[in-house]
Amino acid sequence: MERSQVLARLRAKVAEGRPVIGGGAGTGISAKSAEAGGIDLLVIYNSGRFRMAGRGSLSGLLAYGDANAIVMEMANEVLPVVKDTPVLAGVNGTDPFRVMGRFLDEVKAAGFSGVQNFPTVGLIDGVFRQNLEETGMGYDLELEMIRQARERDLVTSPYVFDVEQARAMAEAGADILVPHMGLTTKGTIGASTALTLDECVERVQAMHDAAVEVDPDILVLCHGGPIAEPQDAQYVLSRTEGVVGFYGASSIERLPTEVAIKEQTEAFTRIAF
């Protein structure tokens, strides 16, 4: 699906007063089911595979596989079963073993409509993050990846973690900005250290405001941390201005899968002779 078509569809939905809902898919059945449920945007990346294998989403930031190779493998599973929903690739923009422009050409040729910056060093802090920045593996490479993707007319939907990044990504050509509130809580492998929903409201609003100063047409979706269930997203959207939707990863596929399989199994165990 072409970038212009994707954005026209999303903006039309917002104009109707309905939120945009994006979701991560770690398997073909996740993507197929999310599309059946009316998802507006699908994103696949290495953490989706790890998450649906029962590992925490932060697995995607560690040395458990080649993130950019994994997303291209996942394309073979997901793209053929998705009928009418744009699919974005999570691209590791700091990958030192890729000529990024050439890789983005491969992403587009594979059938992806756009990209997101994942894995992202934005989830890393402290001395380790400082050392990554000092040794040429910092967030600036993710900015450059988004800039090159925009030049190739790919939809760009980057994660941002503070006001400065929100402004920088808008300047780089982000179409859909996703303020990231941290690792999703709840479920069997969710985080327990997280912001409050009220802190999320404040942070999402600040990032939104910084981005629209640069590009008034940018679409902003909330994501992560305690924004895990539909009522959490409702809480944030009801208390922010101009934020037009929610992007869920664990929220869309991991949490409902955990509940559904557990409840179905319990129902079978109650069968009596």
mmCIF file of N, CA and C in Angstrom, residues 24 26-27 29-31 33 51-54 187-188 229 249-265:
data_model
loop_
_atom_site.group_PDB
_atom_site.id
_atom_site.type_symbol
_atom_site.label_atom_id
_atom_site.label_comp_id
_atom_site.label_asym_id
_atom_site.label_seq_id
_atom_site.Cartn_x
_atom_site.Cartn_y
_atom_site.Cartn_z
ATOM 1 N N GLY A 24 1.358 -4.526 16.910
ATOM 2 C CA GLY A 24 2.472 -5.384 16.533
ATOM 3 C C GLY A 24 1.992 -6.799 16.271
ATOM 4 N N GLY A 26 3.679 -10.697 15.905
ATOM 5 C CA GLY A 26 4.845 -11.560 15.948
ATOM 6 C C GLY A 26 4.668 -12.845 15.182
ATOM 7 N N THR A 27 3.438 -13.111 14.741
ATOM 8 C CA THR A 27 3.131 -14.325 13.986
ATOM 9 C C THR A 27 2.080 -14.002 12.927
ATOM 10 N N ILE A 29 -0.745 -15.590 12.508
ATOM 11 C CA ILE A 29 -2.097 -15.651 13.075
ATOM 12 C C ILE A 29 -2.415 -14.386 13.858
ATOM 13 N N SER A 30 -1.412 -13.786 14.489
ATOM 14 C CA SER A 30 -1.631 -12.516 15.175
ATOM 15 C C SER A 30 -2.043 -11.440 14.175
ATOM 16 N N ALA A 31 -1.311 -11.359 13.068
ATOM 17 C CA ALA A 31 -1.617 -10.359 12.049
ATOM 18 C C ALA A 31 -3.000 -10.595 11.449
ATOM 19 N N SER A 33 -5.575 -12.150 12.752
ATOM 20 C CA SER A 33 -6.631 -11.891 13.735
ATOM 21 C C SER A 33 -6.794 -10.409 13.999
ATOM 22 N N ARG A 51 8.470 -12.237 21.815
ATOM 23 C CA ARG A 51 7.320 -12.085 22.718
ATOM 24 C C ARG A 51 6.373 -13.272 22.592
ATOM 25 N N MET A 52 6.092 -13.670 21.358
ATOM 26 C CA MET A 52 5.167 -14.775 21.148
ATOM 27 C C MET A 52 5.825 -16.132 21.384
ATOM 28 N N ALA A 53 7.135 -16.102 21.649
ATOM 29 C CA ALA A 53 7.836 -17.310 22.088
ATOM 30 C C ALA A 53 7.913 -17.364 23.613
ATOM 31 N N GLY A 54 7.251 -16.412 24.273
ATOM 32 C CA GLY A 54 7.196 -16.412 25.726
ATOM 33 C C GLY A 54 8.311 -15.656 26.410
ATOM 34 N N GLY A 187 0.306 -9.014 32.526
ATOM 35 C CA GLY A 187 0.555 -10.319 31.928
ATOM 36 C C GLY A 187 1.718 -11.034 32.587
ATOM 37 N N THR A 188 2.097 -12.164 32.014
ATOM 38 C CA THR A 188 3.101 -13.026 32.640
ATOM 39 C C THR A 188 4.531 -12.539 32.442
ATOM 40 N N GLU A 229 -4.270 -1.871 28.393
ATOM 41 C CA GLU A 229 -5.610 -2.362 28.082
ATOM 42 C C GLU A 229 -6.417 -1.248 27.419
ATOM 43 N N ALA A 249 1.548 -3.420 21.152
ATOM 44 C CA ALA A 249 2.296 -4.595 20.716
ATOM 45 C C ALA A 249 1.914 -5.763 21.613
ATOM 46 N N SER A 250 2.485 -5.792 22.815
ATOM 47 C CA SER A 250 2.041 -6.789 23.796
ATOM 48 C C SER A 250 0.535 -6.665 24.034
ATOM 49 N N SER A 251 0.035 -5.446 24.021
ATOM 50 C CA SER A 251 -1.383 -5.208 24.300
ATOM 51 C C SER A 251 -2.299 -5.842 23.271
ATOM 52 N N ILE A 252 -1.831 -5.931 22.036
ATOM 53 C CA ILE A 252 -2.661 -6.452 20.952
ATOM 54 C C ILE A 252 -2.551 -7.967 20.834
ATOM 55 N N GLU A 253 -1.333 -8.510 21.013
ATOM 56 C CA GLU A 253 -1.203 -9.946 20.767
ATOM 57 C C GLU A 253 -0.819 -10.775 21.988
ATOM 58 N N ARG A 254 0.083 -10.286 22.842
ATOM 59 C CA ARG A 254 0.497 -11.126 23.972
ATOM 60 C C ARG A 254 -0.562 -11.236 25.060
ATOM 61 N N LEU A 255 -1.060 -10.096 25.533
ATOM 62 C CA LEU A 255 -2.013 -10.130 26.646
ATOM 63 C C LEU A 255 -3.288 -10.901 26.292
ATOM 64 N N PRO A 256 -3.920 -10.635 25.155
ATOM 65 C CA PRO A 256 -5.130 -11.407 24.835
ATOM 66 C C PRO A 256 -4.854 -12.891 24.599
ATOM 67 N N THR A 257 -3.676 -13.221 24.064
ATOM 68 C CA THR A 257 -3.328 -14.626 23.847
ATOM 69 C C THR A 257 -3.184 -15.352 25.180
ATOM 70 N N GLU A 258 -2.499 -14.717 26.121
ATOM 71 C CA GLU A 258 -2.329 -15.328 27.442
ATOM 72 C C GLU A 258 -3.678 -15.628 28.090
ATOM 73 N N VAL A 259 -4.569 -14.647 28.022
ATOM 74 C CA VAL A 259 -5.878 -14.816 28.662
ATOM 75 C C VAL A 259 -6.710 -15.872 27.943
ATOM 76 N N ALA A 260 -6.773 -15.787 26.614
ATOM 77 C CA ALA A 260 -7.648 -16.678 25.848
ATOM 78 C C ALA A 260 -7.222 -18.134 25.970
ATOM 79 N N ILE A 261 -5.930 -18.415 25.844
ATOM 80 C CA ILE A 261 -5.472 -19.802 25.921
ATOM 81 C C ILE A 261 -5.672 -20.354 27.327
ATOM 82 N N LYS A 262 -5.379 -19.550 28.338
ATOM 83 C CA LYS A 262 -5.573 -19.995 29.716
ATOM 84 C C LYS A 262 -7.048 -20.310 29.987
ATOM 85 N N GLU A 263 -7.936 -19.403 29.588
ATOM 86 C CA GLU A 263 -9.359 -19.609 29.857
ATOM 87 C C GLU A 263 -9.912 -20.788 29.065
ATOM 88 N N GLN A 264 -9.464 -20.949 27.823
ATOM 89 C CA GLN A 264 -9.936 -22.085 27.011
ATOM 90 C C GLN A 264 -9.466 -23.405 27.614
ATOM 91 N N THR A 265 -8.214 -23.430 28.072
ATOM 92 C CA THR A 265 -7.687 -24.645 28.696
ATOM 93 C C THR A 265 -8.444 -24.962 29.971
#
